[in-house]
Coordinates of C-alpha atoms in Angstrom, one line a residue:
Chain A
M1 CA -4.5 77.2 114.7
R2 CA -4.3 73.4 114.5
Y3 CA -2.1 72.2 111.7
F4 CA -1.9 68.7 110.3
V5 CA 1.5 67.9 108.7
T6 CA 2.0 64.8 106.6
G7 CA 5.6 63.8 106.4
G8 CA 6.1 65.8 109.6
A9 CA 9.1 63.7 110.6
G10 CA 10.9 64.4 107.3
F11 CA 13.4 67.0 106.3
I12 CA 11.2 70.0 105.4
G13 CA 8.2 68.7 107.4
S14 CA 10.0 68.5 110.7
N15 CA 11.5 71.9 110.3
M16 CA 8.0 73.3 109.6
V17 CA 6.7 71.5 112.7
D18 CA 9.3 73.1 114.9
R19 CA 8.5 76.5 113.4
L20 CA 4.8 76.1 113.9
L21 CA 5.1 74.9 117.5
G22 CA 7.5 77.8 118.2
L23 CA 4.8 80.2 116.9
G24 CA 2.3 78.8 119.4
H25 CA 0.3 76.6 117.1
E26 CA -1.0 73.1 117.7
V27 CA 0.5 70.5 115.4
V28 CA -0.5 66.9 114.4
V29 CA 2.3 65.0 112.6
Y30 CA 1.3 62.1 110.4
D31 CA 4.3 60.1 109.2
N32 CA 5.0 56.4 108.4
F33 CA 8.7 56.8 109.2
S34 CA 9.7 55.3 105.8
T35 CA 12.1 58.1 105.4
G36 CA 11.2 60.4 108.3
R37 CA 13.2 60.1 111.5
R38 CA 12.0 60.1 115.1
E39 CA 15.1 62.1 116.1
F40 CA 13.8 65.0 114.1
L41 CA 10.8 65.2 116.4
E42 CA 12.8 65.4 119.6
N43 CA 12.2 69.1 120.0
A44 CA 8.6 68.8 119.0
G45 CA 8.0 66.2 121.6
K46 CA 8.6 68.7 124.3
Y47 CA 5.4 70.6 123.4
E48 CA 2.0 69.7 124.8
S49 CA 0.6 71.1 121.7
F50 CA 2.3 68.4 119.6
T51 CA 0.7 65.1 118.6
L52 CA 2.4 62.3 116.7
I53 CA 0.4 59.8 114.7
E54 CA 2.3 57.0 113.0
G55 CA 0.4 56.3 109.8
D56 CA 0.6 55.9 106.1
T57 CA -1.0 58.3 103.5
L58 CA -2.2 55.2 101.6
D59 CA -4.3 54.3 104.6
L60 CA -7.3 56.6 103.8
E61 CA -9.4 55.6 106.8
K62 CA -6.7 56.3 109.3
L63 CA -5.9 59.6 107.5
K64 CA -9.5 60.7 107.8
K65 CA -9.7 60.0 111.5
S66 CA -6.4 61.5 112.2
M67 CA -7.2 64.9 110.6
A68 CA -10.3 65.5 112.8
G69 CA -10.2 69.0 114.3
C70 CA -7.4 70.3 112.2
E71 CA -7.8 73.6 110.2
F72 CA -4.8 73.6 107.8
V73 CA -3.0 70.7 106.2
F74 CA 0.7 70.8 105.1
H75 CA 1.1 67.9 102.7
F76 CA 4.9 67.2 102.7
A77 CA 4.8 63.3 102.7
A78 CA 6.1 62.1 99.4
N79 CA 8.5 59.8 97.6
A80 CA 11.2 62.5 97.1
D81 CA 13.6 60.3 95.2
V82 CA 13.6 62.0 91.8
R83 CA 16.4 59.9 90.4
M84 CA 15.1 56.3 90.8
G85 CA 11.6 56.7 89.3
C86 CA 12.3 54.3 86.5
E87 CA 13.4 51.5 88.9
H88 CA 10.0 51.4 90.6
P89 CA 7.5 53.5 88.6
K90 CA 4.6 52.5 91.0
K91 CA 6.2 54.3 93.9
D92 CA 5.6 57.8 92.5
L93 CA 2.0 57.0 91.5
E94 CA 1.2 55.5 95.0
Q95 CA 3.2 57.7 97.4
N96 CA 2.7 61.0 95.5
T97 CA -0.4 60.9 93.3
I98 CA -2.7 58.5 95.2
A99 CA -1.4 59.8 98.5
T100 CA -2.3 63.3 97.6
F101 CA -5.8 62.2 96.5
H102 CA -6.2 60.6 99.9
V103 CA -5.1 63.8 101.7
L104 CA -7.7 65.8 99.7
E105 CA -10.4 63.2 100.4
A106 CA -9.6 63.2 104.1
M107 CA -9.7 67.0 104.2
R108 CA -13.1 67.0 102.5
E109 CA -14.4 64.4 105.0
N110 CA -13.2 66.8 107.8
S111 CA -14.3 70.1 106.1
I112 CA -10.7 71.3 106.1
R113 CA -10.2 73.6 103.1
K114 CA -6.7 74.9 103.3
I115 CA -3.7 73.0 102.0
G116 CA 0.0 73.8 101.6
F117 CA 1.7 71.4 99.1
S118 CA 5.3 70.8 98.3
S119 CA 5.6 70.5 94.6
T120 CA 8.8 70.8 92.7
G121 CA 10.6 73.0 90.1
S122 CA 11.0 69.7 88.2
V123 CA 7.5 70.1 86.9
Y124 CA 9.0 72.6 84.3
G125 CA 10.8 69.7 82.7
E126 CA 13.6 71.1 80.5
A127 CA 12.3 74.6 80.7
A128 CA 12.1 76.7 77.5
V129 CA 12.4 79.9 79.6
I130 CA 15.2 80.3 82.2
P131 CA 14.9 81.7 84.9
T132 CA 11.5 79.9 84.8
P133 CA 8.4 81.7 85.9
E134 CA 5.3 80.1 87.2
D135 CA 3.4 80.8 84.0
A136 CA 6.2 79.4 81.8
P137 CA 5.1 77.6 78.6
F138 CA 3.2 74.4 79.3
P139 CA 6.0 71.9 79.9
V140 CA 6.7 68.3 78.9
Q141 CA 7.4 66.1 81.9
T142 CA 10.8 64.3 82.1
S143 CA 10.5 62.3 85.3
L144 CA 7.9 60.2 87.0
Y145 CA 8.6 62.1 90.2
A146 CA 7.7 65.5 88.6
A147 CA 4.8 63.9 86.7
S148 CA 3.4 62.7 90.0
K149 CA 3.8 66.1 91.6
L150 CA 2.1 67.7 88.7
A151 CA -0.7 65.2 89.1
G152 CA -1.0 66.3 92.7
E153 CA -1.0 70.0 91.7
G154 CA -3.8 69.3 89.2
M155 CA -6.0 67.5 91.7
I156 CA -5.5 70.1 94.4
A157 CA -6.5 72.9 91.9
A158 CA -9.6 70.9 90.9
Y159 CA -10.6 70.6 94.6
C160 CA -10.2 74.3 94.9
E161 CA -12.6 74.8 92.0
G162 CA -15.0 72.0 93.0
F163 CA -15.0 72.0 96.7
D164 CA -14.0 75.6 97.6
F165 CA -10.5 74.7 98.9
T166 CA -7.7 77.3 99.0
A167 CA -4.3 75.9 98.0
Y168 CA -0.7 77.1 98.4
I169 CA 1.4 75.2 96.0
F170 CA 5.2 75.5 96.2
R171 CA 7.5 74.6 93.4
F172 CA 10.8 74.2 95.1
V173 CA 14.3 74.1 93.9
S174 CA 16.3 71.5 95.9
I175 CA 16.2 72.5 99.6
L176 CA 19.3 72.3 101.8
G177 CA 20.0 72.6 105.6
E178 CA 19.5 70.9 108.9
R179 CA 17.9 67.4 108.7
Y180 CA 18.7 67.0 105.0
T181 CA 18.9 63.3 104.5
H182 CA 19.1 62.8 100.7
G183 CA 20.4 64.5 97.6
H184 CA 23.8 65.5 96.3
V185 CA 25.3 67.1 99.5
F186 CA 24.4 64.0 101.5
D187 CA 25.8 61.7 98.8
F188 CA 29.0 63.6 98.3
Y189 CA 29.6 63.9 102.0
R190 CA 29.2 60.1 102.5
K191 CA 31.4 59.3 99.5
L192 CA 34.1 61.6 100.8
Q193 CA 33.9 60.0 104.2
E194 CA 34.5 56.6 102.6
D195 CA 37.2 57.7 100.2
P196 CA 38.6 61.2 100.8
D197 CA 40.9 61.1 97.8
K198 CA 38.3 61.0 95.0
L199 CA 34.7 62.0 94.3
Y200 CA 32.7 60.3 91.6
I201 CA 30.2 62.8 90.1
L202 CA 27.1 61.8 88.0
G203 CA 27.1 63.6 84.7
N204 CA 29.9 66.0 83.7
G205 CA 29.7 68.2 86.8
K206 CA 28.5 71.2 84.7
Q207 CA 24.8 70.7 85.5
R208 CA 23.6 74.0 86.8
K209 CA 21.2 73.8 89.8
S210 CA 19.6 76.2 92.2
Y211 CA 19.2 75.5 95.9
L212 CA 17.4 77.1 98.9
Y213 CA 18.2 76.9 102.6
V214 CA 15.4 75.3 104.6
Q215 CA 14.7 78.2 107.0
D216 CA 14.5 80.6 104.0
C217 CA 12.1 78.1 102.5
L218 CA 9.9 78.1 105.6
D219 CA 9.9 81.9 105.7
A220 CA 8.7 81.9 102.1
I221 CA 6.0 79.4 102.7
L222 CA 4.6 81.3 105.7
T223 CA 4.8 84.6 103.8
V224 CA 2.8 83.2 100.9
I225 CA 0.1 81.7 103.2
E226 CA -0.2 85.0 105.0
K227 CA -0.3 87.2 102.0
A228 CA -1.4 85.4 98.8
Q229 CA -5.1 86.0 98.0
E230 CA -6.0 83.6 95.1
K231 CA -7.9 80.3 95.4
V232 CA -5.0 78.5 93.9
N233 CA -1.7 80.1 94.8
I234 CA 1.3 78.7 93.0
Y235 CA 4.8 80.0 93.9
N236 CA 8.3 79.2 92.8
L237 CA 10.7 79.1 95.8
G238 CA 14.4 79.5 95.2
T239 CA 17.4 81.8 95.3
D240 CA 18.2 84.3 92.6
E241 CA 21.3 82.3 91.7
Y242 CA 22.5 78.9 90.6
C243 CA 25.8 76.9 90.8
E244 CA 27.4 74.1 89.0
V245 CA 27.6 70.7 90.6
N246 CA 31.4 71.3 90.4
D247 CA 31.1 74.4 92.6
S248 CA 29.1 72.6 95.2
A249 CA 31.5 69.6 95.2
G250 CA 34.3 72.1 95.7
W251 CA 32.6 73.9 98.7
I252 CA 31.8 70.5 100.3
S253 CA 35.4 69.2 99.9
E254 CA 36.9 72.5 101.2
K255 CA 34.6 72.5 104.2
M256 CA 35.7 68.9 105.0
G257 CA 39.3 69.9 104.6
L258 CA 39.8 67.6 101.6
S259 CA 41.2 67.9 98.1
P260 CA 39.7 65.0 96.2
V261 CA 40.1 64.3 92.5
F262 CA 36.7 64.7 90.8
E263 CA 35.8 61.8 88.5
Y264 CA 32.9 62.1 86.1
A265 CA 30.3 59.6 84.8
G266 CA 30.1 62.0 81.9
G267 CA 27.1 63.3 79.9
E268 CA 25.0 66.4 80.4
R269 CA 22.7 64.6 82.7
G270 CA 23.3 62.9 86.0
W271 CA 20.5 60.4 85.5
I272 CA 17.5 59.7 83.2
G273 CA 15.3 62.8 83.4
D274 CA 17.9 64.9 85.2
N275 CA 17.6 68.5 84.2
P276 CA 21.0 70.0 83.3
F277 CA 19.8 73.6 84.2
I278 CA 17.3 74.4 86.9
Y279 CA 16.9 78.0 87.8
L280 CA 13.5 79.4 88.8
D281 CA 12.2 83.0 88.5
T282 CA 11.2 83.9 92.1
A283 CA 9.9 87.4 91.3
K284 CA 6.4 86.4 92.4
V285 CA 7.3 85.4 95.9
R286 CA 9.7 88.3 96.2
G287 CA 6.8 90.5 95.3
L288 CA 5.2 89.5 98.6
G289 CA 8.2 90.9 100.5
W290 CA 10.1 87.7 101.0
T291 CA 13.8 87.5 100.3
P292 CA 16.3 84.7 101.1
K293 CA 18.8 85.4 103.9
Y294 CA 21.3 82.8 102.8
S295 CA 23.1 82.1 99.6
I296 CA 23.4 78.7 97.9
K297 CA 27.0 78.4 99.3
D298 CA 25.7 79.2 102.8
G299 CA 23.1 76.5 102.4
V300 CA 25.6 73.9 101.2
L301 CA 28.0 74.7 104.1
K302 CA 25.2 74.6 106.7
T303 CA 24.2 71.2 105.4
V304 CA 27.8 69.9 105.7
E305 CA 27.9 71.3 109.3
F306 CA 24.6 69.4 110.1
L307 CA 26.0 66.2 108.6
E308 CA 29.2 66.5 110.6
R309 CA 27.2 66.9 113.8
N310 CA 24.8 64.1 112.9
T311 CA 26.6 61.3 111.4
W312 CA 23.9 58.9 112.6
V313 CA 21.7 60.0 109.7
F314 CA 24.0 57.9 107.5
D315 CA 23.3 54.7 109.5
V316 CA 21.5 52.2 107.4
R317 CA 18.1 51.4 108.8
D318 CA 15.9 48.3 108.5
Chain B
M1 CA 0.7 46.5 62.1
R2 CA -1.1 45.1 65.1
Y3 CA -2.9 47.8 67.1
F4 CA -4.2 47.5 70.7
V5 CA -7.1 49.8 71.4
T6 CA -8.3 50.4 74.9
G7 CA -11.9 51.7 74.9
G8 CA -12.2 50.3 71.4
A9 CA -16.0 49.8 71.9
G10 CA -16.4 53.5 72.7
F11 CA -17.2 56.5 70.6
I12 CA -13.8 57.6 69.2
G13 CA -12.3 54.2 69.9
S14 CA -14.7 52.2 67.7
N15 CA -14.4 54.6 64.9
M16 CA -10.7 54.3 65.0
V17 CA -11.0 50.5 65.1
D18 CA -13.1 50.6 61.9
R19 CA -10.6 52.9 60.2
L20 CA -7.6 50.7 61.1
L21 CA -9.3 47.5 60.0
G22 CA -10.2 49.2 56.7
L23 CA -6.6 50.1 56.2
G24 CA -5.6 46.4 56.5
H25 CA -4.3 46.4 60.1
E26 CA -4.8 43.9 62.8
V27 CA -6.7 45.3 65.8
V28 CA -7.2 44.0 69.4
V29 CA -9.9 45.9 71.3
Y30 CA -9.8 45.9 75.1
D31 CA -13.0 47.3 76.6
N32 CA -15.0 46.7 79.8
F33 CA -18.3 47.9 78.2
S34 CA -19.0 50.3 81.0
T35 CA -19.8 52.9 78.4
G36 CA -18.7 51.1 75.2
R37 CA -21.3 49.4 73.1
R38 CA -21.1 46.0 71.5
E39 CA -23.2 47.4 68.6
F40 CA -20.3 49.7 67.7
L41 CA -18.1 46.6 66.9
E42 CA -20.6 45.0 64.5
N43 CA -18.6 46.1 61.5
A44 CA -15.3 45.2 63.1
G45 CA -16.6 41.7 63.9
K46 CA -16.7 40.9 60.2
Y47 CA -12.9 41.1 60.0
E48 CA -10.6 38.1 60.8
S49 CA -8.0 40.6 61.8
F50 CA -10.2 41.8 64.7
T51 CA -9.9 40.4 68.2
L52 CA -12.2 41.5 71.1
I53 CA -11.1 41.2 74.7
E54 CA -13.5 42.1 77.4
G55 CA -11.4 43.5 80.2
D56 CA -10.9 46.4 82.6
T57 CA -7.8 48.7 82.5
L58 CA -7.7 48.4 86.3
D59 CA -6.9 44.7 85.8
L60 CA -3.2 45.1 85.2
E61 CA -2.5 41.3 84.8
K62 CA -5.1 40.8 82.2
L63 CA -4.0 44.0 80.4
K64 CA -0.4 42.7 80.3
K65 CA -1.5 39.4 78.8
S66 CA -3.9 40.9 76.3
M67 CA -1.3 43.2 74.8
A68 CA 1.1 40.4 73.8
G69 CA 2.2 40.7 70.2
C70 CA 0.9 44.3 69.6
E71 CA 3.1 47.1 68.3
F72 CA 1.1 50.2 68.9
V73 CA -1.4 51.2 71.7
F74 CA -4.2 53.6 71.3
H75 CA -5.4 54.4 74.8
F76 CA -8.9 55.8 74.5
A77 CA -10.5 54.1 77.6
A78 CA -11.4 56.8 80.1
N79 CA -14.0 58.2 82.3
A80 CA -15.1 60.9 79.9
D81 CA -17.6 62.6 82.1
V82 CA -16.1 66.0 82.6
R83 CA -19.1 67.4 84.5
M84 CA -19.6 65.0 87.3
G85 CA -16.1 64.8 88.7
C86 CA -17.1 66.3 92.1
E87 CA -19.7 63.6 92.7
H88 CA -17.3 60.8 92.5
P89 CA -13.7 62.1 92.6
K90 CA -12.2 58.6 92.8
K91 CA -13.5 57.8 89.3
D92 CA -11.1 60.1 87.5
L93 CA -8.2 59.0 89.6
E94 CA -8.9 55.3 89.0
Q95 CA -10.3 55.2 85.4
N96 CA -8.0 57.8 84.0
T97 CA -4.8 58.3 86.1
I98 CA -4.3 54.7 87.4
A99 CA -5.6 53.1 84.2
T100 CA -3.1 55.1 82.1
F101 CA -0.3 53.9 84.5
H102 CA -1.5 50.3 83.9
V103 CA -1.5 50.8 80.2
L104 CA 2.1 52.1 80.3
E105 CA 3.2 49.2 82.6
A106 CA 1.6 46.6 80.3
M107 CA 3.3 48.2 77.3
R108 CA 6.7 48.0 79.1
E109 CA 6.1 44.4 80.0
N110 CA 5.4 43.7 76.3
S111 CA 8.2 45.9 74.9
I112 CA 5.6 48.1 73.1
R113 CA 6.9 51.6 72.9
K114 CA 4.4 53.6 70.8
I115 CA 1.2 55.1 72.3
G116 CA -1.5 57.4 71.1
F117 CA -3.4 59.0 73.9
S118 CA -6.7 61.0 74.0
S119 CA -6.1 63.9 76.3
T120 CA -8.3 67.0 76.3
G121 CA -8.3 70.7 75.6
S122 CA -9.6 71.0 79.2
V123 CA -6.1 70.7 80.5
Y124 CA -5.7 74.4 79.6
G125 CA -8.2 75.3 82.3
E126 CA -9.5 78.8 81.8
A127 CA -6.8 79.6 79.2
A128 CA -5.0 82.9 79.4
V129 CA -4.4 82.8 75.6
I130 CA -7.2 82.1 73.1
P131 CA -7.0 80.5 70.6
T132 CA -4.8 78.3 72.9
P133 CA -1.6 76.8 71.6
E134 CA 0.1 73.7 72.9
D135 CA 2.8 75.8 74.6
A136 CA 0.3 78.1 76.3
P137 CA 1.2 79.5 79.8
F138 CA 1.3 76.6 82.4
P139 CA -2.3 76.3 83.3
V140 CA -4.2 75.8 86.5
Q141 CA -6.6 72.9 86.4
T142 CA -10.3 73.4 86.9
S143 CA -11.7 69.9 86.8
L144 CA -10.8 66.5 88.2
Y145 CA -11.3 65.1 84.7
A146 CA -8.7 67.4 83.1
A147 CA -6.4 67.0 86.1
S148 CA -6.5 63.2 85.6
K149 CA -5.8 63.6 81.8
L150 CA -2.9 65.9 82.7
A151 CA -1.6 63.2 85.1
G152 CA -1.8 60.8 82.2
E153 CA 0.1 63.1 79.9
G154 CA 2.8 63.6 82.5
M155 CA 3.3 59.8 83.1
I156 CA 3.4 59.1 79.4
A157 CA 6.0 61.8 78.8
A158 CA 8.1 60.5 81.7
Y159 CA 7.9 57.0 80.1
C160 CA 9.2 58.5 76.9
E161 CA 12.2 59.9 78.7
G162 CA 12.8 56.9 81.0
F163 CA 11.8 53.9 78.8
D164 CA 12.3 55.3 75.3
F165 CA 8.7 55.4 74.4
T166 CA 7.3 57.6 71.6
A167 CA 4.0 59.3 72.4
Y168 CA 1.3 61.0 70.4
I169 CA -0.8 63.0 72.8
F170 CA -4.0 64.7 71.5
R171 CA -5.7 67.5 73.2
F172 CA -9.2 67.3 71.8
V173 CA -12.0 69.8 71.7
S174 CA -15.3 67.9 72.1
I175 CA -15.7 65.4 69.3
L176 CA -19.0 64.9 67.5
G177 CA -20.3 62.4 65.0
E178 CA -21.4 58.8 64.6
R179 CA -21.5 56.7 67.8
Y180 CA -21.5 59.9 70.0
T181 CA -23.2 58.8 73.3
H182 CA -22.7 61.6 75.7
G183 CA -22.3 65.4 75.8
H184 CA -24.5 68.3 74.9
V185 CA -25.9 67.2 71.5
F186 CA -26.9 63.8 73.1
D187 CA -28.5 65.6 76.1
F188 CA -30.3 68.2 74.0
Y189 CA -31.7 65.6 71.5
R190 CA -33.0 63.5 74.4
K191 CA -34.5 66.4 76.2
L192 CA -36.2 67.6 73.0
Q193 CA -37.6 64.1 72.4
E194 CA -39.1 64.1 75.8
D195 CA -40.4 67.7 75.6
P196 CA -40.3 69.3 72.2
D197 CA -41.6 72.6 73.5
K198 CA -38.7 73.7 75.7
L199 CA -35.0 73.1 76.1
Y200 CA -33.3 73.6 79.5
I201 CA -29.7 74.8 79.0
L202 CA -27.0 74.7 81.7
G203 CA -25.4 78.1 82.1
N204 CA -26.5 81.2 80.1
G205 CA -26.1 79.5 76.7
K206 CA -23.3 81.9 75.8
Q207 CA -20.5 79.5 76.6
R208 CA -18.3 79.4 73.5
K209 CA -17.1 75.9 72.6
S210 CA -15.2 74.3 69.8
Y211 CA -16.1 70.9 68.3
L212 CA -14.5 68.5 65.8
Y213 CA -16.2 65.8 63.6
V214 CA -14.9 62.4 64.5
Q215 CA -13.7 61.4 61.0
D216 CA -11.7 64.6 60.8
C217 CA -10.4 63.7 64.3
L218 CA -9.2 60.3 63.0
D219 CA -7.6 61.9 60.0
A220 CA -5.7 64.3 62.2
I221 CA -4.5 61.5 64.6
L222 CA -3.2 59.3 61.7
T223 CA -1.5 62.3 60.1
V224 CA 0.3 63.1 63.4
I225 CA 1.4 59.6 63.9
E226 CA 2.7 59.4 60.3
K227 CA 4.5 62.7 60.3
A228 CA 5.4 63.9 63.8
Q229 CA 9.0 63.3 64.7
E230 CA 9.5 64.1 68.4
K231 CA 9.7 61.7 71.3
V232 CA 6.7 63.4 72.9
N233 CA 4.3 64.7 70.3
I234 CA 1.5 66.9 71.7
Y235 CA -1.1 68.2 69.3
N236 CA -4.3 70.2 69.7
L237 CA -7.1 68.9 67.6
G238 CA -10.0 71.1 66.7
T239 CA -11.6 73.3 64.1
D240 CA -10.7 76.9 63.5
E241 CA -14.0 78.1 64.8
Y242 CA -16.2 78.0 67.8
C243 CA -19.9 78.4 68.5
E244 CA -22.2 79.4 71.3
V245 CA -24.2 76.7 73.1
N246 CA -27.2 78.7 71.8
D247 CA -26.1 78.3 68.2
S248 CA -25.8 74.5 68.6
A249 CA -29.1 74.3 70.4
G250 CA -30.7 76.2 67.4
W251 CA -29.1 73.9 64.8
I252 CA -30.3 70.8 66.7
S253 CA -33.8 72.1 67.1
E254 CA -34.0 73.1 63.5
K255 CA -32.8 69.7 62.3
M256 CA -35.4 68.1 64.5
G257 CA -38.1 70.4 63.0
L258 CA -38.7 72.0 66.4
S259 CA -39.0 75.5 67.8
P260 CA -38.5 75.1 71.5
V261 CA -38.3 77.9 74.0
F262 CA -34.8 78.0 75.5
E263 CA -34.7 78.1 79.3
Y264 CA -31.4 78.8 81.1
A265 CA -30.0 77.7 84.4
G266 CA -28.0 81.0 84.3
G267 CA -24.4 81.8 85.0
E268 CA -21.4 81.9 82.8
R269 CA -20.6 78.2 83.5
G270 CA -22.8 75.1 82.8
W271 CA -21.3 73.2 85.8
I272 CA -18.4 73.5 88.3
G273 CA -15.2 73.6 86.3
D274 CA -17.0 74.3 83.0
N275 CA -14.9 76.5 80.8
P276 CA -17.0 79.4 79.3
F277 CA -14.6 79.7 76.3
I278 CA -12.7 76.7 74.7
Y279 CA -11.0 77.4 71.4
L280 CA -7.7 75.7 70.5
D281 CA -5.0 77.0 68.2
T282 CA -4.5 74.1 65.7
A283 CA -1.7 75.7 63.7
K284 CA 0.7 72.9 64.8
V285 CA -1.4 70.0 63.3
R286 CA -2.3 72.1 60.3
G287 CA 1.4 72.5 59.7
L288 CA 1.5 68.7 59.1
G289 CA -0.9 69.2 56.2
W290 CA -4.2 68.2 57.9
T291 CA -7.3 70.3 57.7
P292 CA -10.8 69.5 58.8
K293 CA -13.3 68.7 56.1
Y294 CA -16.4 69.5 58.2
S295 CA -17.5 72.6 60.1
I296 CA -18.9 72.6 63.6
K297 CA -22.4 72.9 62.2
D298 CA -21.8 69.9 59.9
G299 CA -20.6 67.9 63.0
V300 CA -23.6 68.8 65.0
L301 CA -26.0 67.9 62.2
K302 CA -24.3 64.6 61.5
T303 CA -24.6 63.8 65.2
V304 CA -28.3 64.5 65.2
E305 CA -28.7 62.3 62.1
F306 CA -26.8 59.5 63.8
L307 CA -29.0 59.8 66.9
E308 CA -32.2 59.8 64.7
R309 CA -31.0 56.5 63.1
N310 CA -29.9 55.0 66.4
T311 CA -32.4 55.8 69.1
W312 CA -31.3 52.6 70.9
V313 CA -28.3 54.5 72.3
F314 CA -30.7 56.3 74.6
D315 CA -31.9 53.0 76.2
V316 CA -30.9 52.8 79.8
R317 CA -28.7 49.8 80.4
D318 CA -28.1 47.8 83.5

């Protein structure tokens, strides 16, 4: 099978690329390297079945040409910065909503009808039901990031109805692991490298969050694509546990051999639109036989180990 | 109060404009006349408190300038053609999703923080619960039109969270009444004018739909804006009844004094993404004291009367 992976040089994308190549598939990566890293494709570059195209999802014509001959599209490219939406509202619209429309149009142009899409558990807003199942009460959006992912989900589902596409939509908790280059573990690690004596935490540290290790995430995605039978297949992906930001900060500090004082910005939320409790019901994906192999703590520790071995990811780029 | 009304020359928009002017408010209409009609603003033009600006919601700079001094925005401008999404997928993205983003940005630029938005009951897709309440199970989208309205709802809610906006989002059933220029009554009336002996009906005629008369719709909108207290106020608007397309076709024929043979395209759905059963739970808006004064049949008959008095609306325009 020939896969097309947008954002294939990014965190989840590049891990999926390695997985697909290892399974013997052909892979075309399409990435603009705005947040993706060439280093994450070093392993992929060893495969003859690998093609790299440097391109932007906002460049519809290039996207259309680049997809020729592919049979399945993983659309991972996105502005994944959930916190800063209010500082540049256009970014989520362009890089998530409009980019997803372009991916769908490029697929239609090339008669490709299968898409895997990275959505987010943030689409549940401040969920009325926790753990939150896929058919939770119709939520109210609380961030531009989640609103743009929901817009993507909606268009994808409409293409399934209108153009006979099949979609696999994944509502992730935060993903952790190798090649992780943003989010709280990344931020805490960097802050503790700069000042090992104290750690400044957004909110009151009691925000409860759920996380999933990236290899477990890939297993889940591939299980769903193999087994799910609907036209529009929507699955929560996460572990059956959550932790407080304080727990995670403690694990990170301990792993680094540090005992910093935690200082808090205060408030229930770390930022505007932050959800103080994210915990997804994953019974649906477990029903397909998938189960995570790693705990949240495992994922946090593996992420710290990756950062320790790859301090170059902290280098500021142009 | 100075209101800004996008799509103010359209069906619902122009009726709202007349209502607001009659209540003594100032009104700025912003319309590109792609589907709006100058004739619908004849009454409004008699008021000194009325201003017309011919402009497109895709022209962000003009939109920003035009909103200056307004305190409340009704965003009615939209591509309202739910059926033809698959023939021009970009139209819903541009005229609904991106246009709504522009309206929000123009509001932010002008420090206007209150918005009324015409969404649609179609966002419930093929609802799992009927009558469908606002907090129905998280739906799967079935049309690009509904997906684009949902995208609009999501951005609006995120602006409420991020920029302290207050929003009044209305999920309409189909609206009927004076100045109605698209939809099944319009189509049936035109077809019966052309051929009084037979009426070709999309689907099997057994699709069950709900409708609301436009003046009842305006009453409901103004009641919600007066009484609802949340940051994001989402309300279904509809009657507590539904009818079959066959019923409506019969009322229209009878009103026109005709006895046509009904011919059917067949199938449960009139078009791709058509929902064979739309019926919204309106307990929430009724809880605010609103109740419709007219039945679905009243609304259909009033629409036919309007079309009889205004056959010019059928004239093809450039």
